[in-house]
């Protein structure tokens, strides 16, 4: 039975083209591909019209979705081309790598071992090592290339590189043996820009065998397990009497599949492996994620360039440079046809000087920087971002198997015409429009589910009908969504359930109020009811007035502006009534017997609380609030700074007249009062309120007389407090205060110079002036 081992590098157009041509020539009756068996049932969707790479197989544990693995596929991935060939020709396609059900279980066992300290202070575990198919890891889709290299070259290379790193980046060895400093340049010249044949795969196998035989490699159990599963799949296919078997795998594994140990040895290795449940689904992928070497990326430096090589394999560079010119022109740079021609000539000349049969990306980049960018390397970053990497985002069929929560999100995305894009995009929403309101609700619900597809930007003003979001979809957000799948089958259901759990676990009112502020825009009545219930429980059990006020403040904003979103605020009003009643009852005793630092914090909260009361425009709230402030002023042991703040708030609201204000000043600054108390009282009243001193001569006189009667020693003690108060005034306010002091304590006015005033001409302006101010 013919067995054809096609060693490849994942995500390379050269390997993909070679595999496609080899399959057309070999015409196998079954194709075995290095990949997760859990995803095999999903291959039926590969030729669906809505399936557009880049996409990824997401394999995860249903009971722990964070334990997941991505297998990305681009159009130029050799495995993708093998899958499509098999589906087009109705040939069975199987994945033959280690099942993720075992991999997840082994990872969990490894984590347990690492968490348990060993005798030498370390932790035992399975060492993970990379191979030719795993430049980052197979599970991350990172697979480097193969090479045409002889055993003699490998021997020469071994002498120069005594510490092998073949698992991490094997092509580095092959590239340096061939005299290349950059492995990617070597790979591109040897494979991506050349057309291969079946002999290419034989040469790759020979090169990998040379590396395996020559380099002092450590035994790695995980690699042994993976290759044992691959051999088992091959044996099963042979037992099923398939006559022409093609295996597409990383070239590093080819020698292990050519020279098989006994079946008994493999069975012994695979016996008794732990196992957990694993599910799989298709998700869209992006070029930017393909370009990342760590995390969930595939480690491709130039996915956009590879896409161009796949679709335009015969391009001599002209089409690529036309795209580059277009990018610069979109940025309003002057790029002419002459620039393109000269850049192409320079790139070809560089290739000739370097004895390359064809210019590659390195040559084009150097030529672009020299000719189009005038030597400015910063401009080349624009080409890198827009073309070399690109913003391509894949798509998957709507009817492909998905978890219900993921399907619900896609339904909303289509309904609201919100496309997941691999680039930041600003979205302006008008809440008066039903579609805009639904978009806002969806984005807020996703934030509650910790799926930050959109980040809300600062609005132009409070109460506005406009919202601005920055949308940026990252594939790992699919993992975040899967983690919440246990909470419900729809976005709304999951968000309500998650809110109920968070409400039950909250121990502070401030936590609940912040959560409430984020929940109301998401239109989740059931979740809001649970939050309110928990908030009422915590409010009833706390005696901390500061915490109660901190809980009241954000609710005031929500209640005042909730009508912009047509939000029902009746439930908020009930909890706010309860909070205010507790604040009013607890504030006077909380103001007594406290130190200066606590008094300053309480006074600041009271100022914010006063602003919130005014914002609500509720007469009952105002009446209760100001009664509490007057009660504090009449409390004998109340903190001086708090009392001064209360007097100022009542004075500004005209709840007390000028005479009462002057009396409170006189009482606080009387001769029998501790000067330190008076200084703190003044700080509470005059903080951020220079206008009172500037315009009110009576208060000025009281303060002036108090200061004049202080003994020098006492004056020195209160100066720091007064300096702190006056330091917050603006320069203009300080100047006006200095002018008033210079004038002997009377308010200064600006004298209008009447010299050369033409009264008749001035009177002609009066009708227009009266019209502007709406007067008769």
PDB file of C-alpha atoms in Angstrom, residues 173-347:
ATOM      1  CA  UNK A 173      19.808  25.736  11.774  1.00  0.00           C
ATOM      2  CA  UNK A 174      19.100  25.059   8.147  1.00  0.00           C
ATOM      3  CA  UNK A 175      19.276  28.743   7.187  1.00  0.00           C
ATOM      4  CA  UNK A 176      22.617  29.302   8.918  1.00  0.00           C
ATOM      5  CA  UNK A 177      24.001  26.182   7.315  1.00  0.00           C
ATOM      6  CA  UNK A 178      23.074  27.689   3.948  1.00  0.00           C
ATOM      7  CA  UNK A 179      24.690  31.019   4.873  1.00  0.00           C
ATOM      8  CA  UNK A 180      21.549  33.035   5.690  1.00  0.00           C
ATOM      9  CA  UNK A 181      21.323  35.250   8.766  1.00  0.00           C
ATOM     10  CA  UNK A 182      17.520  35.481   8.572  1.00  0.00           C
ATOM     11  CA  UNK A 183      15.683  32.120   8.539  1.00  0.00           C
ATOM     12  CA  UNK A 184      12.542  33.700   7.060  1.00  0.00           C
ATOM     13  CA  UNK A 185      14.483  35.073   4.074  1.00  0.00           C
ATOM     14  CA  UNK A 186      16.035  31.681   3.458  1.00  0.00           C
ATOM     15  CA  UNK A 187      12.684  29.916   3.677  1.00  0.00           C
ATOM     16  CA  UNK A 188      11.045  32.416   1.359  1.00  0.00           C
ATOM     17  CA  UNK A 189      13.763  32.031  -1.279  1.00  0.00           C
ATOM     18  CA  UNK A 190      13.844  28.236  -1.092  1.00  0.00           C
ATOM     19  CA  UNK A 191      10.118  27.521  -0.967  1.00  0.00           C
ATOM     20  CA  UNK A 192       7.710  30.437  -1.156  1.00  0.00           C
ATOM     21  CA  UNK A 193       9.158  31.849  -4.377  1.00  0.00           C
ATOM     22  CA  UNK A 194       9.843  28.475  -6.028  1.00  0.00           C
ATOM     23  CA  UNK A 195       7.624  25.766  -7.433  1.00  0.00           C
ATOM     24  CA  UNK A 196       8.424  22.337  -6.009  1.00  0.00           C
ATOM     25  CA  UNK A 197       7.724  18.735  -6.928  1.00  0.00           C
ATOM     26  CA  UNK A 198       7.302  15.384  -5.201  1.00  0.00           C
ATOM     27  CA  UNK A 199      11.089  15.209  -4.876  1.00  0.00           C
ATOM     28  CA  UNK A 200      10.885  18.271  -2.643  1.00  0.00           C
ATOM     29  CA  UNK A 201       9.126  16.232   0.032  1.00  0.00           C
ATOM     30  CA  UNK A 202      11.789  13.510  -0.194  1.00  0.00           C
ATOM     31  CA  UNK A 203      14.507  16.100   0.294  1.00  0.00           C
ATOM     32  CA  UNK A 204      12.666  17.588   3.275  1.00  0.00           C
ATOM     33  CA  UNK A 205      12.370  14.165   4.869  1.00  0.00           C
ATOM     34  CA  UNK A 206      16.103  13.581   4.360  1.00  0.00           C
ATOM     35  CA  UNK A 207      16.918  16.960   5.924  1.00  0.00           C
ATOM     36  CA  UNK A 208      14.762  16.261   8.968  1.00  0.00           C
ATOM     37  CA  UNK A 209      16.261  12.819   9.405  1.00  0.00           C
ATOM     38  CA  UNK A 210      19.721  14.405   9.338  1.00  0.00           C
ATOM     39  CA  UNK A 211      18.755  16.863  12.038  1.00  0.00           C
ATOM     40  CA  UNK A 212      17.190  14.166  14.206  1.00  0.00           C
ATOM     41  CA  UNK A 213      20.233  11.897  13.830  1.00  0.00           C
ATOM     42  CA  UNK A 214      22.802  14.610  14.384  1.00  0.00           C
ATOM     43  CA  UNK A 215      21.437  16.931  17.052  1.00  0.00           C
ATOM     44  CA  UNK A 216      21.525  15.752  20.685  1.00  0.00           C
ATOM     45  CA  UNK A 217      17.777  15.902  21.275  1.00  0.00           C
ATOM     46  CA  UNK A 218      16.148  15.299  24.627  1.00  0.00           C
ATOM     47  CA  UNK A 219      13.350  12.796  24.877  1.00  0.00           C
ATOM     48  CA  UNK A 220      10.006  14.523  25.108  1.00  0.00           C
ATOM     49  CA  UNK A 221       6.976  12.514  26.194  1.00  0.00           C
ATOM     50  CA  UNK A 222       4.469  14.848  24.585  1.00  0.00           C
ATOM     51  CA  UNK A 223       6.170  14.570  21.184  1.00  0.00           C
ATOM     52  CA  UNK A 224       6.353  10.817  21.575  1.00  0.00           C
ATOM     53  CA  UNK A 225       2.629  10.696  22.315  1.00  0.00           C
ATOM     54  CA  UNK A 226       1.775  12.853  19.335  1.00  0.00           C
ATOM     55  CA  UNK A 227       3.817  10.773  16.911  1.00  0.00           C
ATOM     56  CA  UNK A 228       2.446   7.541  18.392  1.00  0.00           C
ATOM     57  CA  UNK A 229      -1.109   8.757  17.717  1.00  0.00           C
ATOM     58  CA  UNK A 230      -0.114   9.640  14.141  1.00  0.00           C
ATOM     59  CA  UNK A 231       1.328   6.170  13.585  1.00  0.00           C
ATOM     60  CA  UNK A 232      -1.778   4.584  15.077  1.00  0.00           C
ATOM     61  CA  UNK A 233      -3.976   6.493  12.617  1.00  0.00           C
ATOM     62  CA  UNK A 234      -1.785   5.359   9.703  1.00  0.00           C
ATOM     63  CA  UNK A 235      -1.980   1.733  10.821  1.00  0.00           C
ATOM     64  CA  UNK A 236      -5.769   1.999  11.160  1.00  0.00           C
ATOM     65  CA  UNK A 237      -6.039   3.357   7.628  1.00  0.00           C
ATOM     66  CA  UNK A 238      -3.877   0.519   6.329  1.00  0.00           C
ATOM     67  CA  UNK A 239      -5.994  -2.060   8.170  1.00  0.00           C
ATOM     68  CA  UNK A 240      -9.083  -0.590   6.548  1.00  0.00           C
ATOM     69  CA  UNK A 241      -7.511  -1.468   3.164  1.00  0.00           C
ATOM     70  CA  UNK A 242      -7.073   2.076   1.867  1.00  0.00           C
ATOM     71  CA  UNK A 243      -4.725   1.630  -1.064  1.00  0.00           C
ATOM     72  CA  UNK A 244      -3.277   5.100  -1.574  1.00  0.00           C
ATOM     73  CA  UNK A 245      -2.707   7.041   1.651  1.00  0.00           C
ATOM     74  CA  UNK A 246      -1.454  10.630   1.793  1.00  0.00           C
ATOM     75  CA  UNK A 247      -0.242  12.067   5.109  1.00  0.00           C
ATOM     76  CA  UNK A 248       0.138  15.850   5.488  1.00  0.00           C
ATOM     77  CA  UNK A 249       2.172  16.677   8.582  1.00  0.00           C
ATOM     78  CA  UNK A 250       4.983  18.858   9.802  1.00  0.00           C
ATOM     79  CA  UNK A 251       8.215  17.794   8.153  1.00  0.00           C
ATOM     80  CA  UNK A 252       9.840  17.249  11.545  1.00  0.00           C
ATOM     81  CA  UNK A 253       7.542  14.284  12.132  1.00  0.00           C
ATOM     82  CA  UNK A 254       8.159  12.585   8.773  1.00  0.00           C
ATOM     83  CA  UNK A 255      11.158  10.461   9.939  1.00  0.00           C
ATOM     84  CA  UNK A 256       9.124   9.244  12.931  1.00  0.00           C
ATOM     85  CA  UNK A 257       6.359   8.123  10.559  1.00  0.00           C
ATOM     86  CA  UNK A 258       8.724   6.568   8.033  1.00  0.00           C
ATOM     87  CA  UNK A 259      10.549   4.402  10.547  1.00  0.00           C
ATOM     88  CA  UNK A 260       7.739   3.095  12.700  1.00  0.00           C
ATOM     89  CA  UNK A 261       8.409   1.177  15.899  1.00  0.00           C
ATOM     90  CA  UNK A 262       6.274  -1.835  16.664  1.00  0.00           C
ATOM     91  CA  UNK A 263       2.571  -1.391  17.224  1.00  0.00           C
ATOM     92  CA  UNK A 264       3.011  -2.954  20.634  1.00  0.00           C
ATOM     93  CA  UNK A 265       5.456  -0.221  21.660  1.00  0.00           C
ATOM     94  CA  UNK A 266       3.043   2.528  20.590  1.00  0.00           C
ATOM     95  CA  UNK A 267       0.104   0.862  22.318  1.00  0.00           C
ATOM     96  CA  UNK A 268       2.101   0.651  25.532  1.00  0.00           C
ATOM     97  CA  UNK A 269       2.972   4.345  25.272  1.00  0.00           C
ATOM     98  CA  UNK A 270      -0.642   5.373  24.737  1.00  0.00           C
ATOM     99  CA  UNK A 271      -2.165   3.071  27.314  1.00  0.00           C
ATOM    100  CA  UNK A 272      -3.976   4.626  30.269  1.00  0.00           C
ATOM    101  CA  UNK A 273      -3.825   8.279  29.186  1.00  0.00           C
ATOM    102  CA  UNK A 274      -6.161  10.555  31.162  1.00  0.00           C
ATOM    103  CA  UNK A 275      -9.081  12.022  29.276  1.00  0.00           C
ATOM    104  CA  UNK A 276     -11.596  14.849  29.623  1.00  0.00           C
ATOM    105  CA  UNK A 277     -14.499  16.015  27.484  1.00  0.00           C
ATOM    106  CA  UNK A 278     -13.607  18.371  24.606  1.00  0.00           C
ATOM    107  CA  UNK A 279     -15.786  20.163  22.045  1.00  0.00           C
ATOM    108  CA  UNK A 280     -14.884  22.074  18.895  1.00  0.00           C
ATOM    109  CA  UNK A 281     -16.276  24.906  16.809  1.00  0.00           C
ATOM    110  CA  UNK A 282     -15.239  27.176  13.957  1.00  0.00           C
ATOM    111  CA  UNK A 283     -14.454  30.819  14.679  1.00  0.00           C
ATOM    112  CA  UNK A 284     -13.282  33.662  12.423  1.00  0.00           C
ATOM    113  CA  UNK A 285      -9.578  34.479  12.593  1.00  0.00           C
ATOM    114  CA  UNK A 286      -7.568  37.548  11.638  1.00  0.00           C
ATOM    115  CA  UNK A 287      -4.315  38.378   9.901  1.00  0.00           C
ATOM    116  CA  UNK A 288      -2.983  40.212  12.928  1.00  0.00           C
ATOM    117  CA  UNK A 289      -3.404  37.060  15.038  1.00  0.00           C
ATOM    118  CA  UNK A 290      -1.658  35.005  12.372  1.00  0.00           C
ATOM    119  CA  UNK A 291       1.319  37.356  12.723  1.00  0.00           C
ATOM    120  CA  UNK A 292       1.819  36.804  16.459  1.00  0.00           C
ATOM    121  CA  UNK A 293       4.442  34.273  17.500  1.00  0.00           C
ATOM    122  CA  UNK A 294       3.072  33.777  20.995  1.00  0.00           C
ATOM    123  CA  UNK A 295      -0.302  33.539  22.646  1.00  0.00           C
ATOM    124  CA  UNK A 296      -2.875  32.393  20.128  1.00  0.00           C
ATOM    125  CA  UNK A 297      -1.019  33.455  16.985  1.00  0.00           C
ATOM    126  CA  UNK A 298       0.513  31.367  14.249  1.00  0.00           C
ATOM    127  CA  UNK A 299       3.890  33.058  14.100  1.00  0.00           C
ATOM    128  CA  UNK A 300       3.722  34.276  10.490  1.00  0.00           C
ATOM    129  CA  UNK A 301       5.669  37.488  10.023  1.00  0.00           C
ATOM    130  CA  UNK A 302       3.826  38.573   6.886  1.00  0.00           C
ATOM    131  CA  UNK A 303       0.355  37.056   6.392  1.00  0.00           C
ATOM    132  CA  UNK A 304      -0.681  39.781   3.941  1.00  0.00           C
ATOM    133  CA  UNK A 305       2.409  39.163   1.811  1.00  0.00           C
ATOM    134  CA  UNK A 306       1.772  35.412   1.873  1.00  0.00           C
ATOM    135  CA  UNK A 307      -1.809  36.005   0.740  1.00  0.00           C
ATOM    136  CA  UNK A 308      -0.454  37.989  -2.200  1.00  0.00           C
ATOM    137  CA  UNK A 309       2.027  35.224  -3.073  1.00  0.00           C
ATOM    138  CA  UNK A 310      -0.775  32.673  -3.002  1.00  0.00           C
ATOM    139  CA  UNK A 311      -3.169  34.662  -5.174  1.00  0.00           C
ATOM    140  CA  UNK A 312      -0.547  36.261  -7.458  1.00  0.00           C
ATOM    141  CA  UNK A 313       2.227  33.700  -7.681  1.00  0.00           C
ATOM    142  CA  UNK A 314       3.395  35.025 -11.071  1.00  0.00           C
ATOM    143  CA  UNK A 315       3.640  38.659  -9.990  1.00  0.00           C
ATOM    144  CA  UNK A 316       7.106  40.092 -10.648  1.00  0.00           C
ATOM    145  CA  UNK A 317       6.535  42.710  -7.959  1.00  0.00           C
ATOM    146  CA  UNK A 318       4.554  45.199 -10.030  1.00  0.00           C
ATOM    147  CA  UNK A 319       1.163  44.415  -8.483  1.00  0.00           C
ATOM    148  CA  UNK A 320       2.589  44.402  -4.975  1.00  0.00           C
ATOM    149  CA  UNK A 321       4.209  47.816  -5.421  1.00  0.00           C
ATOM    150  CA  UNK A 322       0.994  49.214  -6.915  1.00  0.00           C
ATOM    151  CA  UNK A 323      -0.739  48.208  -3.665  1.00  0.00           C
ATOM    152  CA  UNK A 324       2.057  49.885  -1.695  1.00  0.00           C
ATOM    153  CA  UNK A 325       1.636  53.073  -3.715  1.00  0.00           C
ATOM    154  CA  UNK A 326      -2.102  53.026  -3.074  1.00  0.00           C
ATOM    155  CA  UNK A 327      -1.523  52.827   0.693  1.00  0.00           C
ATOM    156  CA  UNK A 328       0.733  55.873   0.584  1.00  0.00           C
ATOM    157  CA  UNK A 329      -1.667  57.811  -1.637  1.00  0.00           C
ATOM    158  CA  UNK A 330      -4.497  57.166   0.786  1.00  0.00           C
ATOM    159  CA  UNK A 331      -2.322  58.960   3.326  1.00  0.00           C
ATOM    160  CA  UNK A 332      -2.000  61.896   0.880  1.00  0.00           C
ATOM    161  CA  UNK A 333       1.587  61.165  -0.011  1.00  0.00           C
ATOM    162  CA  UNK A 334       2.764  62.055  -3.514  1.00  0.00           C
ATOM    163  CA  UNK A 335       3.586  58.715  -5.133  1.00  0.00           C
ATOM    164  CA  UNK A 336       3.739  58.620  -8.918  1.00  0.00           C
ATOM    165  CA  UNK A 337       4.077  55.820 -11.447  1.00  0.00           C
ATOM    166  CA  UNK A 338       7.756  56.720 -11.692  1.00  0.00           C
ATOM    167  CA  UNK A 339       8.163  55.861  -8.004  1.00  0.00           C
ATOM    168  CA  UNK A 340       6.702  52.409  -8.650  1.00  0.00           C
ATOM    169  CA  UNK A 341       8.947  51.796 -11.660  1.00  0.00           C
ATOM    170  CA  UNK A 342      12.129  52.892  -9.879  1.00  0.00           C
ATOM    171  CA  UNK A 343      11.236  50.861  -6.777  1.00  0.00           C
ATOM    172  CA  UNK A 344      10.712  47.741  -8.904  1.00  0.00           C
ATOM    173  CA  UNK A 345      14.052  48.262 -10.674  1.00  0.00           C
ATOM    174  CA  UNK A 346      15.883  48.696  -7.389  1.00  0.00           C
ATOM    175  CA  UNK A 347      14.292  45.557  -5.857  1.00  0.00           C
TER     176      UNK A 347
END
